[in-house]
PDB file of C-alpha atoms in Angstrom:
ATOM      1  CA  MET A  20     122.430 191.899  37.024  1.00 89.00           C
ATOM      2  CA  HIS A  21     118.939 190.458  37.381  1.00 98.00           C
ATOM      3  CA  LYS A  22     116.800 189.091  34.587  1.00 98.00           C
ATOM      4  CA  THR A  23     113.017 189.269  34.196  1.00 98.00           C
ATOM      5  CA  VAL A  24     110.351 186.981  32.787  1.00 98.00           C
ATOM      6  CA  GLU A  25     106.623 187.571  32.316  1.00 98.00           C
ATOM      7  CA  THR A  26     103.958 185.287  33.745  1.00 98.00           C
ATOM      8  CA  PRO A  27     100.187 185.817  33.423  1.00 98.00           C
ATOM      9  CA  THR A  28     100.257 187.869  36.648  1.00 98.00           C
ATOM     10  CA  LEU A  29     103.759 189.190  37.232  1.00 98.00           C
ATOM     11  CA  GLU A  30     106.977 190.386  35.716  1.00 98.00           C
ATOM     12  CA  ILE A  31     109.267 188.302  37.919  1.00 99.00           C
ATOM     13  CA  ALA A  32     112.822 189.438  38.519  1.00 99.00           C
ATOM     14  CA  TYR A  33     115.398 186.756  39.224  1.00 99.00           C
ATOM     15  CA  LEU A  34     119.083 185.975  39.389  1.00 98.00           C
ATOM     16  CA  GLU A  35     120.601 183.060  37.493  1.00 98.00           C
ATOM     17  CA  ALA A  36     123.929 181.276  37.787  1.00 98.00           C
ATOM     18  CA  GLY A  37     125.485 178.119  36.402  1.00 98.00           C
ATOM     19  CA  PRO A  38     125.203 176.422  33.018  1.00 98.00           C
ATOM     20  CA  ALA A  39     121.922 176.886  31.142  1.00 98.00           C
ATOM     21  CA  ASP A  40     121.723 173.153  30.480  1.00 98.00           C
ATOM     22  CA  GLY A  41     122.410 172.117  34.077  1.00 98.00           C
ATOM     23  CA  PRO A  42     119.777 170.553  36.352  1.00 98.00           C
ATOM     24  CA  PRO A  43     117.529 173.422  37.492  1.00 98.00           C
ATOM     25  CA  VAL A  44     117.492 174.430  41.147  1.00 99.00           C
ATOM     26  CA  ILE A  45     115.040 177.150  42.246  1.00 99.00           C
ATOM     27  CA  LEU A  46     115.601 178.729  45.663  1.00 99.00           C
ATOM     28  CA  LEU A  47     112.941 180.980  47.195  1.00 99.00           C
ATOM     29  CA  HIS A  48     113.392 183.578  49.896  1.00 98.00           C
ATOM     30  CA  GLY A  49     111.273 184.271  52.951  1.00 98.00           C
ATOM     31  CA  TRP A  50     109.642 187.261  54.604  1.00 98.00           C
ATOM     32  CA  PRO A  51     111.196 189.733  55.219  1.00 98.00           C
ATOM     33  CA  SER A  52     114.137 188.981  52.964  1.00 98.00           C
ATOM     34  CA  ASP A  53     115.112 188.557  49.301  1.00 98.00           C
ATOM     35  CA  PRO A  54     117.368 186.462  47.003  1.00 98.00           C
ATOM     36  CA  HIS A  55     120.456 187.473  48.974  1.00 98.00           C
ATOM     37  CA  ASP A  56     119.379 184.618  51.276  1.00 98.00           C
ATOM     38  CA  TRP A  57     121.181 182.321  48.863  1.00 98.00           C
ATOM     39  CA  ASP A  58     124.385 184.290  48.200  1.00 98.00           C
ATOM     40  CA  ALA A  59     126.584 181.610  49.758  1.00 98.00           C
ATOM     41  CA  VAL A  60     124.533 178.682  48.421  1.00 98.00           C
ATOM     42  CA  VAL A  61     124.472 179.573  44.728  1.00 98.00           C
ATOM     43  CA  PRO A  62     128.213 179.565  43.883  1.00 98.00           C
ATOM     44  CA  PRO A  63     128.977 175.967  44.963  1.00 98.00           C
ATOM     45  CA  LEU A  64     125.839 174.660  43.254  1.00 98.00           C
ATOM     46  CA  ALA A  65     126.624 176.558  40.060  1.00 98.00           C
ATOM     47  CA  ALA A  66     130.207 175.282  40.190  1.00 98.00           C
ATOM     48  CA  ALA A  67     128.802 171.755  40.473  1.00 98.00           C
ATOM     49  CA  GLY A  68     126.926 172.256  37.201  1.00 98.00           C
ATOM     50  CA  CYS A  69     123.476 173.302  38.427  1.00 98.00           C
ATOM     51  CA  ARG A  70     121.392 176.032  36.829  1.00 99.00           C
ATOM     52  CA  VAL A  71     120.407 178.021  39.930  1.00 99.00           C
ATOM     53  CA  LEU A  72     117.552 180.536  39.864  1.00 99.00           C
ATOM     54  CA  THR A  73     116.624 182.830  42.753  1.00 99.00           C
ATOM     55  CA  PRO A  74     113.543 184.998  42.092  1.00 99.00           C
ATOM     56  CA  TRP A  75     112.113 187.903  44.036  1.00 99.00           C
ATOM     57  CA  LEU A  76     108.636 186.981  45.288  1.00 99.00           C
ATOM     58  CA  ARG A  77     105.604 189.141  44.580  1.00 98.00           C
ATOM     59  CA  GLY A  78     105.836 192.415  46.479  1.00 98.00           C
ATOM     60  CA  TYR A  79     109.643 192.413  46.639  1.00 98.00           C
ATOM     61  CA  GLY A  80     112.397 194.218  44.791  1.00 98.00           C
ATOM     62  CA  PRO A  81     112.038 194.512  41.006  1.00 98.00           C
ATOM     63  CA  THR A  82     109.180 191.978  40.706  1.00 98.00           C
ATOM     64  CA  GLN A  83     106.033 193.809  39.562  1.00 98.00           C
ATOM     65  CA  PHE A  84     102.363 193.079  38.983  1.00 98.00           C
ATOM     66  CA  ARG A  85     101.448 193.433  35.329  1.00 98.00           C
ATOM     67  CA  ASP A  86      97.890 194.691  35.962  1.00 98.00           C
ATOM     68  CA  PRO A  87      97.039 197.409  38.531  1.00 97.00           C
ATOM     69  CA  ALA A  88      93.704 195.645  39.106  1.00 97.00           C
ATOM     70  CA  THR A  89      95.228 192.343  40.252  1.00 98.00           C
ATOM     71  CA  PRO A  90      94.610 191.802  43.987  1.00 98.00           C
ATOM     72  CA  ARG A  91      97.802 192.338  45.970  1.00 98.00           C
ATOM     73  CA  SER A  92      97.522 188.964  47.634  1.00 98.00           C
ATOM     74  CA  GLY A  93     100.249 187.185  49.575  1.00 98.00           C
ATOM     75  CA  GLN A  94      98.208 184.053  50.245  1.00 98.00           C
ATOM     76  CA  GLN A  95      99.859 180.654  49.938  1.00 98.00           C
ATOM     77  CA  ALA A  96      98.047 179.699  46.717  1.00 98.00           C
ATOM     78  CA  ALA A  97      99.384 182.867  45.079  1.00 98.00           C
ATOM     79  CA  LEU A  98     102.948 182.042  46.050  1.00 98.00           C
ATOM     80  CA  GLY A  99     102.638 178.502  44.734  1.00 98.00           C
ATOM     81  CA  ALA A 100     100.965 179.599  41.495  1.00 98.00           C
ATOM     82  CA  ASP A 101     103.705 182.203  40.979  1.00 99.00           C
ATOM     83  CA  LEU A 102     106.390 179.530  41.242  1.00 99.00           C
ATOM     84  CA  ARG A 103     104.555 177.235  38.820  1.00 98.00           C
ATOM     85  CA  ASP A 104     104.090 180.131  36.388  1.00 98.00           C
ATOM     86  CA  PHE A 105     107.756 181.119  36.729  1.00 99.00           C
ATOM     87  CA  MET A 106     108.776 177.593  35.749  1.00 99.00           C
ATOM     88  CA  ASN A 107     106.333 177.624  32.829  1.00 98.00           C
ATOM     89  CA  ALA A 108     107.634 180.956  31.555  1.00 98.00           C
ATOM     90  CA  LEU A 109     111.210 179.645  31.550  1.00 98.00           C
ATOM     91  CA  ASP A 110     110.176 176.279  30.100  1.00 98.00           C
ATOM     92  CA  ILE A 111     111.468 174.419  33.161  1.00 98.00           C
ATOM     93  CA  GLY A 112     109.546 171.175  33.389  1.00 98.00           C
ATOM     94  CA  GLN A 113     111.056 169.969  36.649  1.00 98.00           C
ATOM     95  CA  ALA A 114     113.458 171.375  39.232  1.00 98.00           C
ATOM     96  CA  ILE A 115     114.828 170.902  42.696  1.00 99.00           C
ATOM     97  CA  LEU A 116     112.805 173.368  44.774  1.00 99.00           C
ATOM     98  CA  GLY A 117     114.084 174.907  47.981  1.00 98.00           C
ATOM     99  CA  GLY A 118     112.981 177.608  50.365  1.00 98.00           C
ATOM    100  CA  TYR A 119     111.880 178.682  53.811  1.00 98.00           C
ATOM    101  CA  ASP A 120     109.088 180.821  55.232  1.00 98.00           C
ATOM    102  CA  TRP A 121     107.094 182.311  52.286  1.00 98.00           C
ATOM    103  CA  GLY A 122     109.478 180.739  49.778  1.00 98.00           C
ATOM    104  CA  GLY A 123     109.302 177.373  51.500  1.00 98.00           C
ATOM    105  CA  ARG A 124     105.533 177.629  51.352  1.00 98.00           C
ATOM    106  CA  ALA A 125     105.639 178.252  47.602  1.00 99.00           C
ATOM    107  CA  ALA A 126     107.928 175.241  47.135  1.00 99.00           C
ATOM    108  CA  CYS A 127     105.726 172.990  49.290  1.00 99.00           C
ATOM    109  CA  VAL A 128     102.589 174.088  47.433  1.00 98.00           C
ATOM    110  CA  VAL A 129     104.077 173.212  44.055  1.00 99.00           C
ATOM    111  CA  ALA A 130     105.447 169.901  45.353  1.00 98.00           C
ATOM    112  CA  ALA A 131     102.027 169.003  46.797  1.00 98.00           C
ATOM    113  CA  LEU A 132      99.741 170.154  43.969  1.00 98.00           C
ATOM    114  CA  TRP A 133     102.004 169.559  40.948  1.00 98.00           C
ATOM    115  CA  PRO A 134     104.486 166.886  42.093  1.00 98.00           C
ATOM    116  CA  GLU A 135     105.663 166.235  38.546  1.00 98.00           C
ATOM    117  CA  ARG A 136     107.303 169.685  38.636  1.00 98.00           C
ATOM    118  CA  ALA A 137     109.540 168.896  41.639  1.00 98.00           C
ATOM    119  CA  ARG A 138     112.509 166.567  41.242  1.00 98.00           C
ATOM    120  CA  GLY A 139     113.101 167.073  44.945  1.00 98.00           C
ATOM    121  CA  LEU A 140     112.292 169.478  47.770  1.00 99.00           C
ATOM    122  CA  VAL A 141     114.502 171.174  50.355  1.00 99.00           C
ATOM    123  CA  SER A 142     112.000 172.554  52.835  1.00 98.00           C
ATOM    124  CA  ILE A 143     113.468 174.640  55.618  1.00 98.00           C
ATOM    125  CA  THR A 144     111.296 174.291  58.769  1.00 98.00           C
ATOM    126  CA  GLY A 145     109.194 171.397  57.455  1.00 98.00           C
ATOM    127  CA  TYR A 146     105.701 171.148  55.973  1.00 98.00           C
ATOM    128  CA  ASN A 147     105.024 174.785  55.153  1.00 98.00           C
ATOM    129  CA  ILE A 148     101.427 174.567  53.900  1.00 98.00           C
ATOM    130  CA  GLN A 149      99.140 176.519  56.209  1.00 98.00           C
ATOM    131  CA  ASN A 150      96.167 174.821  57.808  1.00 97.00           C
ATOM    132  CA  ILE A 151      93.895 177.819  57.389  1.00 98.00           C
ATOM    133  CA  PRO A 152      90.636 176.103  58.511  1.00 97.00           C
ATOM    134  CA  GLN A 153      92.328 175.448  61.875  1.00 96.00           C
ATOM    135  CA  SER A 154      93.963 178.864  62.145  1.00 96.00           C
ATOM    136  CA  GLY A 155      91.594 180.042  64.870  1.00 94.00           C
ATOM    137  CA  GLN A 156      92.932 177.490  67.343  1.00 95.00           C
ATOM    138  CA  PRO A 157      95.252 179.233  69.853  1.00 94.00           C
ATOM    139  CA  GLY A 158      98.796 178.070  70.419  1.00 94.00           C
ATOM    140  CA  SER A 159     100.802 178.027  73.616  1.00 96.00           C
ATOM    141  CA  ALA A 160     101.601 181.318  75.297  1.00 97.00           C
ATOM    142  CA  VAL A 161     105.161 181.274  73.960  1.00 97.00           C
ATOM    143  CA  THR A 162     103.934 180.528  70.435  1.00 96.00           C
ATOM    144  CA  GLU A 163     101.522 183.450  70.570  1.00 97.00           C
ATOM    145  CA  LEU A 164     104.384 185.659  71.755  1.00 97.00           C
ATOM    146  CA  ARG A 165     106.584 184.603  68.821  1.00 98.00           C
ATOM    147  CA  TYR A 166     103.788 185.563  66.410  1.00 98.00           C
ATOM    148  CA  TRP A 167     103.284 189.065  67.802  1.00 98.00           C
ATOM    149  CA  TYR A 168     104.050 190.645  64.424  1.00 98.00           C
ATOM    150  CA  GLN A 169     101.231 188.640  62.805  1.00 98.00           C
ATOM    151  CA  TRP A 170      98.662 189.945  65.293  1.00 98.00           C
ATOM    152  CA  TYR A 171     100.075 193.440  64.758  1.00 98.00           C
ATOM    153  CA  PHE A 172      99.572 193.140  60.985  1.00 98.00           C
ATOM    154  CA  ASN A 173      95.962 192.123  61.548  1.00 98.00           C
ATOM    155  CA  THR A 174      95.290 195.675  62.796  1.00 98.00           C
ATOM    156  CA  GLU A 175      95.241 198.947  60.893  1.00 98.00           C
ATOM    157  CA  ARG A 176      97.883 200.221  63.311  1.00 98.00           C
ATOM    158  CA  GLY A 177     100.049 197.350  62.088  1.00 98.00           C
ATOM    159  CA  ARG A 178      99.519 198.293  58.457  1.00 98.00           C
ATOM    160  CA  ALA A 179     100.514 201.887  59.206  1.00 98.00           C
ATOM    161  CA  GLY A 180     103.443 200.717  61.315  1.00 98.00           C
ATOM    162  CA  LEU A 181     104.813 198.476  58.577  1.00 98.00           C
ATOM    163  CA  ARG A 182     104.446 201.223  55.996  1.00 98.00           C
ATOM    164  CA  ALA A 183     106.274 203.727  58.200  1.00 98.00           C
ATOM    165  CA  ASN A 184     108.844 201.413  59.795  1.00 98.00           C
ATOM    166  CA  ARG A 185     109.406 198.492  57.443  1.00 98.00           C
ATOM    167  CA  ARG A 186     113.183 198.513  57.950  1.00 98.00           C
ATOM    168  CA  ASP A 187     112.917 198.722  61.742  1.00 98.00           C
ATOM    169  CA  VAL A 188     110.420 195.852  61.823  1.00 98.00           C
ATOM    170  CA  ALA A 189     112.543 193.675  59.538  1.00 98.00           C
ATOM    171  CA  ARG A 190     115.791 194.363  61.386  1.00 98.00           C
ATOM    172  CA  LEU A 191     114.161 193.509  64.732  1.00 98.00           C
ATOM    173  CA  LEU A 192     112.769 190.239  63.382  1.00 98.00           C
ATOM    174  CA  TRP A 193     116.117 189.252  61.876  1.00 98.00           C
ATOM    175  CA  ARG A 194     117.678 189.645  65.338  1.00 98.00           C
ATOM    176  CA  LEU A 195     114.898 187.792  67.149  1.00 98.00           C
ATOM    177  CA  TRP A 196     114.616 184.947  64.670  1.00 98.00           C
ATOM    178  CA  SER A 197     118.352 184.283  64.170  1.00 98.00           C
ATOM    179  CA  PRO A 198     119.830 185.201  67.566  1.00 98.00           C
ATOM    180  CA  ASN A 199     123.282 183.747  66.796  1.00 98.00           C
ATOM    181  CA  TRP A 200     123.697 185.565  63.475  1.00 98.00           C
ATOM    182  CA  LYS A 201     125.713 188.784  63.776  1.00 97.00           C
ATOM    183  CA  PHE A 202     124.832 190.455  60.483  1.00 98.00           C
ATOM    184  CA  ASP A 203     126.193 193.901  59.690  1.00 98.00           C
ATOM    185  CA  ASP A 204     124.429 197.010  58.396  1.00 98.00           C
ATOM    186  CA  ALA A 205     125.621 196.493  54.821  1.00 98.00           C
ATOM    187  CA  THR A 206     124.170 192.965  54.734  1.00 98.00           C
ATOM    188  CA  PHE A 207     120.831 194.198  55.988  1.00 98.00           C
ATOM    189  CA  GLU A 208     120.673 197.187  53.647  1.00 98.00           C
ATOM    190  CA  ARG A 209     121.380 195.059  50.556  1.00 98.00           C
ATOM    191  CA  THR A 210     118.151 193.192  51.268  1.00 98.00           C
ATOM    192  CA  ALA A 211     116.117 196.027  52.798  1.00 98.00           C
ATOM    193  CA  ALA A 212     116.040 197.768  49.418  1.00 98.00           C
ATOM    194  CA  SER A 213     113.694 194.975  48.290  1.00 98.00           C
ATOM    195  CA  PHE A 214     111.100 196.158  50.826  1.00 98.00           C
ATOM    196  CA  ASP A 215     110.743 199.467  48.961  1.00 98.00           C
ATOM    197  CA  ASN A 216     108.552 197.763  46.348  1.00 98.00           C
ATOM    198  CA  ASP A 217     105.245 199.666  46.170  1.00 98.00           C
ATOM    199  CA  ASP A 218     103.297 196.441  46.801  1.00 98.00           C
ATOM    200  CA  PHE A 219     105.352 195.153  49.731  1.00 98.00           C
ATOM    201  CA  VAL A 220     103.029 196.400  52.458  1.00 98.00           C
ATOM    202  CA  ASP A 221      99.769 195.393  50.777  1.00 98.00           C
ATOM    203  CA  VAL A 222     101.023 191.900  49.908  1.00 98.00           C
ATOM    204  CA  THR A 223     102.378 191.424  53.433  1.00 98.00           C
ATOM    205  CA  ILE A 224      99.221 192.579  55.168  1.00 98.00           C
ATOM    206  CA  GLN A 225      96.961 190.440  52.969  1.00 98.00           C
ATOM    207  CA  SER A 226      99.129 187.395  53.625  1.00 98.00           C
ATOM    208  CA  TYR A 227      99.020 187.700  57.394  1.00 98.00           C
ATOM    209  CA  ARG A 228      95.291 188.419  57.413  1.00 98.00           C
ATOM    210  CA  HIS A 229      94.243 185.777  54.892  1.00 98.00           C
ATOM    211  CA  ARG A 230      95.904 182.989  56.869  1.00 98.00           C
ATOM    212  CA  TYR A 231      93.596 183.786  59.798  1.00 98.00           C
ATOM    213  CA  ILE A 232      90.501 184.229  57.610  1.00 98.00           C
ATOM    214  CA  ASN A 233      90.559 187.985  58.253  1.00 98.00           C
ATOM    215  CA  ALA A 234      90.942 188.987  54.587  1.00 98.00           C
ATOM    216  CA  PRO A 235      89.457 187.615  51.370  1.00 97.00           C
ATOM    217  CA  GLY A 236      91.656 185.773  48.937  1.00 97.00           C
ATOM    218  CA  ASP A 237      92.034 186.319  45.219  1.00 98.00           C
ATOM    219  CA  PRO A 238      88.914 184.666  43.715  1.00 97.00           C
ATOM    220  CA  ILE A 239      91.011 183.194  40.898  1.00 97.00           C
ATOM    221  CA  LEU A 240      92.929 181.177  43.500  1.00 98.00           C
ATOM    222  CA  GLU A 241      89.962 179.798  45.429  1.00 98.00           C
ATOM    223  CA  GLU A 242      90.151 176.314  43.903  1.00 98.00           C
ATOM    224  CA  LEU A 243      93.819 176.013  44.842  1.00 98.00           C
ATOM    225  CA  GLU A 244      93.128 177.176  48.397  1.00 98.00           C
ATOM    226  CA  THR A 245      90.406 174.536  48.701  1.00 98.00           C
ATOM    227  CA  ARG A 246      92.911 171.850  47.720  1.00 98.00           C
ATOM    228  CA  LEU A 247      95.467 173.204  50.188  1.00 98.00           C
ATOM    229  CA  ALA A 248      92.909 173.223  52.998  1.00 98.00           C
ATOM    230  CA  ALA A 249      92.952 169.419  52.812  1.00 98.00           C
ATOM    231  CA  GLN A 250      96.644 169.476  53.820  1.00 98.00           C
ATOM    232  CA  PRO A 251      97.780 167.390  50.828  1.00 98.00           C
ATOM    233  CA  ALA A 252     100.718 165.053  51.202  1.00 98.00           C
ATOM    234  CA  ILE A 253     103.962 165.858  49.398  1.00 98.00           C
ATOM    235  CA  GLU A 254     104.920 162.920  47.202  1.00 98.00           C
ATOM    236  CA  VAL A 255     108.408 163.976  46.116  1.00 98.00           C
ATOM    237  CA  PRO A 256     111.784 163.236  47.753  1.00 98.00           C
ATOM    238  CA  THR A 257     112.231 165.753  50.562  1.00 98.00           C
ATOM    239  CA  ILE A 258     114.954 166.851  52.938  1.00 99.00           C
ATOM    240  CA  VAL A 259     113.767 169.100  55.760  1.00 98.00           C
ATOM    241  CA  LEU A 260     116.299 171.398  57.391  1.00 99.00           C
ATOM    242  CA  HIS A 261     115.512 173.131  60.667  1.00 98.00           C
ATOM    243  CA  GLY A 262     117.679 175.609  62.537  1.00 98.00           C
ATOM    244  CA  GLU A 263     118.145 174.631  66.154  1.00 98.00           C
ATOM    245  CA  ALA A 264     117.981 178.299  67.223  1.00 98.00           C
ATOM    246  CA  ASP A 265     115.045 179.396  65.042  1.00 98.00           C
ATOM    247  CA  GLY A 266     113.359 182.113  67.085  1.00 98.00           C
ATOM    248  CA  VAL A 267     109.977 182.093  65.357  1.00 98.00           C
ATOM    249  CA  ASP A 268     109.590 178.479  64.192  1.00 98.00           C
ATOM    250  CA  PRO A 269     111.537 176.276  66.634  1.00 98.00           C
ATOM    251  CA  PRO A 270     112.626 172.764  65.613  1.00 98.00           C
ATOM    252  CA  GLU A 271     110.004 170.980  67.698  1.00 97.00           C
ATOM    253  CA  ASN A 272     107.424 172.354  65.229  1.00 97.00           C
ATOM    254  CA  SER A 273     108.674 169.988  62.512  1.00 98.00           C
ATOM    255  CA  GLU A 274     109.171 166.914  64.690  1.00 97.00           C
ATOM    256  CA  ARG A 275     105.797 165.448  63.700  1.00 96.00           C
ATOM    257  CA  ASP A 276     105.760 166.502  60.036  1.00 98.00           C
ATOM    258  CA  ALA A 277     106.827 163.145  58.593  1.00 98.00           C
ATOM    259  CA  PRO A 278     103.228 161.959  57.868  1.00 98.00           C
ATOM    260  CA  HIS A 279     102.852 164.881  55.435  1.00 98.00           C
ATOM    261  CA  PHE A 280     105.585 163.415  53.196  1.00 98.00           C
ATOM    262  CA  ALA A 281     104.809 160.293  51.169  1.00 98.00           C
ATOM    263  CA  ALA A 282     108.177 159.725  49.441  1.00 97.00           C
ATOM    264  CA  ARG A 283     111.781 159.699  50.620  1.00 97.00           C
ATOM    265  CA  TYR A 284     111.948 161.935  53.686  1.00 98.00           C
ATOM    266  CA  GLU A 285     114.774 163.043  55.940  1.00 98.00           C
ATOM    267  CA  ARG A 286     114.883 165.714  58.631  1.00 98.00           C
ATOM    268  CA  ARG A 287     118.121 167.404  59.660  1.00 98.00           C
ATOM    269  CA  VAL A 288     118.354 169.798  62.634  1.00 98.00           C
ATOM    270  CA  ILE A 289     121.187 172.287  62.098  1.00 98.00           C
ATOM    271  CA  PRO A 290     123.034 173.431  65.264  1.00 98.00           C
ATOM    272  CA  VAL A 291     123.407 177.150  65.997  1.00 97.00           C
ATOM    273  CA  ALA A 292     121.418 178.235  62.913  1.00 98.00           C
ATOM    274  CA  GLY A 293     118.250 180.279  63.259  1.00 98.00           C
ATOM    275  CA  HIS A 294     115.449 181.190  60.886  1.00 98.00           C
ATOM    276  CA  PHE A 295     117.757 182.596  58.192  1.00 98.00           C
ATOM    277  CA  LEU A 296     119.515 179.245  57.962  1.00 98.00           C
ATOM    278  CA  ALA A 297     120.917 179.586  54.438  1.00 98.00           C
ATOM    279  CA  ARG A 298     122.657 182.844  55.355  1.00 98.00           C
ATOM    280  CA  GLU A 299     124.082 181.478  58.594  1.00 98.00           C
ATOM    281  CA  THR A 300     125.047 177.935  57.564  1.00 98.00           C
ATOM    282  CA  PRO A 301     124.828 177.557  53.780  1.00 98.00           C
ATOM    283  CA  GLU A 302     126.647 174.218  53.667  1.00 98.00           C
ATOM    284  CA  PRO A 303     123.666 172.086  54.799  1.00 98.00           C
ATOM    285  CA  VAL A 304     121.523 173.604  52.042  1.00 98.00           C
ATOM    286  CA  VAL A 305     124.142 172.868  49.408  1.00 98.00           C
ATOM    287  CA  GLN A 306     124.504 169.308  50.682  1.00 98.00           C
ATOM    288  CA  ALA A 307     120.739 168.725  50.720  1.00 99.00           C
ATOM    289  CA  VAL A 308     120.447 169.792  47.067  1.00 98.00           C
ATOM    290  CA  ARG A 309     123.379 167.574  46.130  1.00 98.00           C
ATOM    291  CA  ASP A 310     121.834 164.634  47.974  1.00 98.00           C
ATOM    292  CA  LEU A 311     118.537 165.045  46.135  1.00 98.00           C
ATOM    293  CA  LEU A 312     120.316 165.279  42.805  1.00 98.00           C
ATOM    294  CA  GLY A 313     122.077 162.031  43.625  1.00 92.00           C
TER     295      GLY A 313
END
């Protein structure tokens, strides 16, 4: 059964396991997914004495905006501020932060802007803070192909397509991004229910447009976005995990990320795993958290 906590912006739903007085570990899911990403990671960490929290991000599952007038933004500053506010609401001063994709971005933002809040960072796919001022620079042909869904969402046809076919889009991306993972229908449907949130489409579309300067951000978050535009270094102990078979963010993308990390840094490429690394090979995630806890 999930719990909820109120922040200034959201009522955040989350799952919790392990002793309440254990070292906090917060694990954050990606797009398009939900806290089931961590189903095989949570039990061994909880058994080891950690307090493990896995929230639904804004626009997913039971997490709700408190005010209908709040912009339905999915920009990186919003994700980072949500994580900071979640920690504040639960009176968690410092935690091991882990995540990938949108969740990895939230964890990297907090580690970069408020390093005192991160005891350590497990960042799947590397330095996840977007370089929005440089977002107009084209990538290689194969990179542009991998990001087809992002160009799609920058059109009104893409908005309508996501609204009408959110499960079809998500299922296709799961297959493309983790080609060695043979998930079944029940596994997919457990998570797909989280895409029925009324704000899922609007938050998604704003996220993929804002990162290319094709949509305005939430004015309240402008100062944070300005700080993130400088690509701040992350000054907390970090272990980067990268799936060798990641179909959207291949491991060569993190090969040169080391200069972004100014404390202990280690990069581990995980054979066979794709984008949904924690679902496919949970053991490296568990080990990375344990290593950071010492």
